[in-house]
PDB file of C-alpha atoms in Angstrom:
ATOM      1  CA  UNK B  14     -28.497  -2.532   3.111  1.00 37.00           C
ATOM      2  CA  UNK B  15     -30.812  -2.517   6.215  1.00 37.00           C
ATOM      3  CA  UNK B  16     -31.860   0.712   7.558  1.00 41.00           C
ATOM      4  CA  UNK B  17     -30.755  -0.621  11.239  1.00 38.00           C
ATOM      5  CA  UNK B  18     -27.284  -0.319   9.696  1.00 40.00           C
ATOM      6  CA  UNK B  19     -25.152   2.563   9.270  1.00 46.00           C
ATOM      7  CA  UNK B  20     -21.627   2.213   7.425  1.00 50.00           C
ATOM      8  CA  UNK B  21     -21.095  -0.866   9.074  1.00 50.00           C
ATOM      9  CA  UNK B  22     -21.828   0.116  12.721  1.00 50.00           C
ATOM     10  CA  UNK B  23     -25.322  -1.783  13.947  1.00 49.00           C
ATOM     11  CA  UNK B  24     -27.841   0.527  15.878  1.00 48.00           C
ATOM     12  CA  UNK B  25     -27.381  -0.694  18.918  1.00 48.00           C
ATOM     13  CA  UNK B  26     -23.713   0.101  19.164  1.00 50.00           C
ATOM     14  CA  UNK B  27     -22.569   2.981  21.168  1.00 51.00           C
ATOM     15  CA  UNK B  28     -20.913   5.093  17.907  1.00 48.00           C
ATOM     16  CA  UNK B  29     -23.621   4.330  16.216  1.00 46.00           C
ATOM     17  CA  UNK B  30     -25.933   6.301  18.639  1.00 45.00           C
ATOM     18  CA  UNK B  31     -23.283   8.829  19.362  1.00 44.00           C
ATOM     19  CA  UNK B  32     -22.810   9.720  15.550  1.00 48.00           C
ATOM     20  CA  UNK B  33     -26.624  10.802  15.038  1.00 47.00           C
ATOM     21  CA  UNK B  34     -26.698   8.221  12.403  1.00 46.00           C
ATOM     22  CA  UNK B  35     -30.112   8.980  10.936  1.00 44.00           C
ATOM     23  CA  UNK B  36     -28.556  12.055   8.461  1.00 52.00           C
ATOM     24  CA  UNK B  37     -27.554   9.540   6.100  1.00 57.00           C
ATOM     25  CA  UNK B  38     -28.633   5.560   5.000  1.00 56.00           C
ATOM     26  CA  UNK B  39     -26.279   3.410   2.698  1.00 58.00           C
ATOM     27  CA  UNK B  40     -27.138   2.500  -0.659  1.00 58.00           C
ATOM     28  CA  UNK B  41     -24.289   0.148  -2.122  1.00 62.00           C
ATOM     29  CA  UNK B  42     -20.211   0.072  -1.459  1.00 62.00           C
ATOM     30  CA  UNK B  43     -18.690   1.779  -4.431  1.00 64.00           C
ATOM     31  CA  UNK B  44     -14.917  -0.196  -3.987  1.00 61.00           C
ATOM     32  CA  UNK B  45     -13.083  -1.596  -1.582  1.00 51.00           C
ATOM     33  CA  UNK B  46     -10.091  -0.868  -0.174  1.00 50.00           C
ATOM     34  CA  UNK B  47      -6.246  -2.354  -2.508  1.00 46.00           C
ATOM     35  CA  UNK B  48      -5.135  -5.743  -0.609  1.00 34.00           C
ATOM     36  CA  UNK B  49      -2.389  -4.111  -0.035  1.00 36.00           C
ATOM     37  CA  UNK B  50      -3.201  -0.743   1.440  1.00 37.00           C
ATOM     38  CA  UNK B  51      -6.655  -1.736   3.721  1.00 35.00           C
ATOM     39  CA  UNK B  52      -7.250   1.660   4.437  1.00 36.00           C
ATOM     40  CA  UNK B  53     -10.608   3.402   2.575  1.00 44.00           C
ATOM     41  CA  UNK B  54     -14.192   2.192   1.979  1.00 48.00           C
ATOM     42  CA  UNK B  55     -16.199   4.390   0.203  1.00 52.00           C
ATOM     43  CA  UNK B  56     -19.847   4.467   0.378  1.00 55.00           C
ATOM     44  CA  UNK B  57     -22.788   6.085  -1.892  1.00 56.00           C
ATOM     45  CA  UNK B  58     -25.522   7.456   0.552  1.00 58.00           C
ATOM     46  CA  UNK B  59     -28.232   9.432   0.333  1.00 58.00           C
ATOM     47  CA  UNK B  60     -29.316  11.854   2.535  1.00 56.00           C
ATOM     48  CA  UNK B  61     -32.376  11.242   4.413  1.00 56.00           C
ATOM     49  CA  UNK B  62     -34.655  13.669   3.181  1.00 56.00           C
ATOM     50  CA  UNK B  63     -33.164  14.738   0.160  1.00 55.00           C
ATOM     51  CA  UNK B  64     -32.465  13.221  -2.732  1.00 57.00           C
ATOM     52  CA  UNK B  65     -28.879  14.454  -3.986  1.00 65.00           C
ATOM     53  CA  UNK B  66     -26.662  10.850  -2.897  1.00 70.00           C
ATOM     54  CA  UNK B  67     -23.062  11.969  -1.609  1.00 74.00           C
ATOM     55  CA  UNK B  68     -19.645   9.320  -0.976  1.00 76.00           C
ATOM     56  CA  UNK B  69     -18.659   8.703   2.496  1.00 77.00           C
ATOM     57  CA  UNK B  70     -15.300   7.749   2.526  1.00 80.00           C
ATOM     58  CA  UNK B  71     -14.205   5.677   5.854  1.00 80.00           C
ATOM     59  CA  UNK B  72     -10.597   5.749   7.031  1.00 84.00           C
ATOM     60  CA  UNK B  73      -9.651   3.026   9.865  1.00 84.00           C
ATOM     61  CA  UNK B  74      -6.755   4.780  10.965  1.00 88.00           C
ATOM     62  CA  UNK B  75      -5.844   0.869  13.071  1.00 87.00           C
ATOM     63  CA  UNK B  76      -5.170  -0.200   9.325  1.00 84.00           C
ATOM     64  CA  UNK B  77      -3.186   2.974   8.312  1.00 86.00           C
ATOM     65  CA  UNK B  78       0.787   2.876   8.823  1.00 88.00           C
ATOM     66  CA  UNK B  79       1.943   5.550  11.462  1.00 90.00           C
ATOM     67  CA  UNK B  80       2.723   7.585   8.659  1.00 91.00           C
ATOM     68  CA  UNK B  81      -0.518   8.126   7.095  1.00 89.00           C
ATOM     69  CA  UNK B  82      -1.949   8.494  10.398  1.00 90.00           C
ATOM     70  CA  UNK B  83       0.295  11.268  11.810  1.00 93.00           C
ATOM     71  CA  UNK B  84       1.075  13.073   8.533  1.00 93.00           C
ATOM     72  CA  UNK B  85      -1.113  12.776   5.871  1.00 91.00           C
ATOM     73  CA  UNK B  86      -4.265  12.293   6.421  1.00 92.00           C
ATOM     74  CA  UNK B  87      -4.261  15.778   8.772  1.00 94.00           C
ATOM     75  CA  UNK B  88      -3.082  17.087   5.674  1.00 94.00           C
ATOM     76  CA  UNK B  89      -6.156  15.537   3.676  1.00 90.00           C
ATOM     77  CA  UNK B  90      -8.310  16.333   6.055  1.00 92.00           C
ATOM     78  CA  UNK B  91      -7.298  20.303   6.105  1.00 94.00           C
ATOM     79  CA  UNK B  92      -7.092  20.558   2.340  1.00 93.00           C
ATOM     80  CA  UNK B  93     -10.141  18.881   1.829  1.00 89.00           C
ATOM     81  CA  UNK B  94     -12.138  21.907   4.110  1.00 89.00           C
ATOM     82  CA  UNK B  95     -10.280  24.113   2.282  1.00 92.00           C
ATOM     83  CA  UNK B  96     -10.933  24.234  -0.919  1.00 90.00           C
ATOM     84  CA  UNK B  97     -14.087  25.075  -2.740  1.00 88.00           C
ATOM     85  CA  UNK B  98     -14.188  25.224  -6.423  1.00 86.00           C
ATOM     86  CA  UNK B  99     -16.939  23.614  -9.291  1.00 83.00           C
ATOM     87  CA  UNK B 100     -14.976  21.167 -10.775  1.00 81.00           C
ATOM     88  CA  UNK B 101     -13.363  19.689  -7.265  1.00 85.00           C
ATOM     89  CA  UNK B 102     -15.108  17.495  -5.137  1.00 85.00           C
ATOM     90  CA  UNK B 103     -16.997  19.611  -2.602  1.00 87.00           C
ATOM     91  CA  UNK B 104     -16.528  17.583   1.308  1.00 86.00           C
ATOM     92  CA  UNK B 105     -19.422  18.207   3.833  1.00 82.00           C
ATOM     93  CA  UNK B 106     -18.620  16.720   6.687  1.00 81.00           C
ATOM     94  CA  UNK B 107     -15.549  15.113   8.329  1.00 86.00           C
ATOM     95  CA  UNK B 108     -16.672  12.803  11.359  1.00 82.00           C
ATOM     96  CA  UNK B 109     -14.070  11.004  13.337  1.00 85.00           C
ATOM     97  CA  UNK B 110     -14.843   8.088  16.038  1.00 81.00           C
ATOM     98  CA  UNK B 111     -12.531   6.074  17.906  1.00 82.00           C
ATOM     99  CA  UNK B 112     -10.295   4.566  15.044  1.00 85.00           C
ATOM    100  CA  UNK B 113     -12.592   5.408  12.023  1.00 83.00           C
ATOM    101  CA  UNK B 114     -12.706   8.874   9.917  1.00 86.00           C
ATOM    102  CA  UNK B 115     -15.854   9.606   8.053  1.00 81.00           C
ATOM    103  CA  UNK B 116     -15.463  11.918   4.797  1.00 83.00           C
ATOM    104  CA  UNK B 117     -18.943  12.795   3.401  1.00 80.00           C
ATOM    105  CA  UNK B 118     -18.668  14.502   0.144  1.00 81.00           C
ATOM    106  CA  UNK B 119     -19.991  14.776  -3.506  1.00 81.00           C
ATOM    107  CA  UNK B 120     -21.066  12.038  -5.338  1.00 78.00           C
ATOM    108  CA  UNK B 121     -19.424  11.369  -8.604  1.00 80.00           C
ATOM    109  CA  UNK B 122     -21.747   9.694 -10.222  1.00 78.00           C
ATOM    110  CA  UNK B 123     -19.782   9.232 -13.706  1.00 80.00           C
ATOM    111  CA  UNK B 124     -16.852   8.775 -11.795  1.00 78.00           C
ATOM    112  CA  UNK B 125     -13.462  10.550 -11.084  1.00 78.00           C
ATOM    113  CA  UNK B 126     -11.019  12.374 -13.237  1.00 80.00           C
ATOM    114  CA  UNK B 127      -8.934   9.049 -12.760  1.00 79.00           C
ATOM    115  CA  UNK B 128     -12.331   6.964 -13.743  1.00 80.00           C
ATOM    116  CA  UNK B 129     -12.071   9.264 -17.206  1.00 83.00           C
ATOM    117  CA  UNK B 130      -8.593   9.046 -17.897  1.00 86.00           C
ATOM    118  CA  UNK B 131      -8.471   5.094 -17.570  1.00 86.00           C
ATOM    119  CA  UNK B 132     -11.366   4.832 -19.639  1.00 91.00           C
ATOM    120  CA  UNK B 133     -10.650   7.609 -22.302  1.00 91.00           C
ATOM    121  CA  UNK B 134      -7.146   8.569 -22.071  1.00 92.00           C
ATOM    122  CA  UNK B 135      -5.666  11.417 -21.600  1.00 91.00           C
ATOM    123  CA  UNK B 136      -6.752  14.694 -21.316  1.00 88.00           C
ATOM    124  CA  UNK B 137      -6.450  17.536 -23.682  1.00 90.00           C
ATOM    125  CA  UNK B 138      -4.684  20.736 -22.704  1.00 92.00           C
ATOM    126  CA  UNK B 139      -7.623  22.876 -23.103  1.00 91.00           C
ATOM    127  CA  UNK B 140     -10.065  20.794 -21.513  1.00 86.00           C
ATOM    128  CA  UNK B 141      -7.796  20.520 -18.813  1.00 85.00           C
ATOM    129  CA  UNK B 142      -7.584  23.982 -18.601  1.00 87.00           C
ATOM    130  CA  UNK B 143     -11.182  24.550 -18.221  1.00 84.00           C
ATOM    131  CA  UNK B 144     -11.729  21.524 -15.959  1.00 78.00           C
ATOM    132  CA  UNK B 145      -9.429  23.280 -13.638  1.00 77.00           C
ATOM    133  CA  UNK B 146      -9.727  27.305 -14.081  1.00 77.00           C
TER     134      UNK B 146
END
């Protein structure tokens, strides 16, 4: 991606200047969003002057139903802050502007639990009890 763009926004644009957007520049989309639900983007990035690459996940809350909106994604959002523990994704930053949230966090880079579980099956008991103690 160019460096003049940042998660979509182009450097002239008034977020894009408001969000201080040279912390972090795009390397590649990781998925897009279900044609159904049009909701999530997520992005690998890495940080300017550093090399560990984190996700940014974008919500467009114009695409979300009321619902989400409203009721969930507060509830994302708070748990999200909340928790801290080595084998959950660790969230850095939560940006919102205008109609668009901005989740930075960890970068999975061999994927998700759900990425493993697809893949390999399921998981045993005792590795799930380690994953998660």
């Amino acid at each position: 991606m160019a460096k003049n763009v940042f998660f979509g926004l182009r450097e002239s644009s008034e977020t894009y200047r408001s969000f201080g957007c040279r912390k972090f520049d795009p390397i590649a989309i990781l998925s897009l969003p279900s044609i159904g639900m049009k909701v999530r983007v997520a992005y690998r990035a890495t940080e300017l002057g550093y090399t560990n690459k984190v996700a940014c996940k974008v919500i467009n809350k114009k695409k979300a139903s009321k619902d989400f909106v409203s009721k969930f994604l507060p509830r994302e959002i708070s748990i999200v802050r909340s928790i801290h523990h080595p084998h959950i994704v660790s969230v850095y930053s939560v940006v919102e502007l205008n109609d668009l949230v901005y989740m930075f966090m960890d970068y999975c880079e061999k994927g998700d639990l759900l990425d493993h579980i697809r893949t390999k099956g399921s998981v045993a008991e005792s590795r799930a009890k380690f994953m998660f103690r």
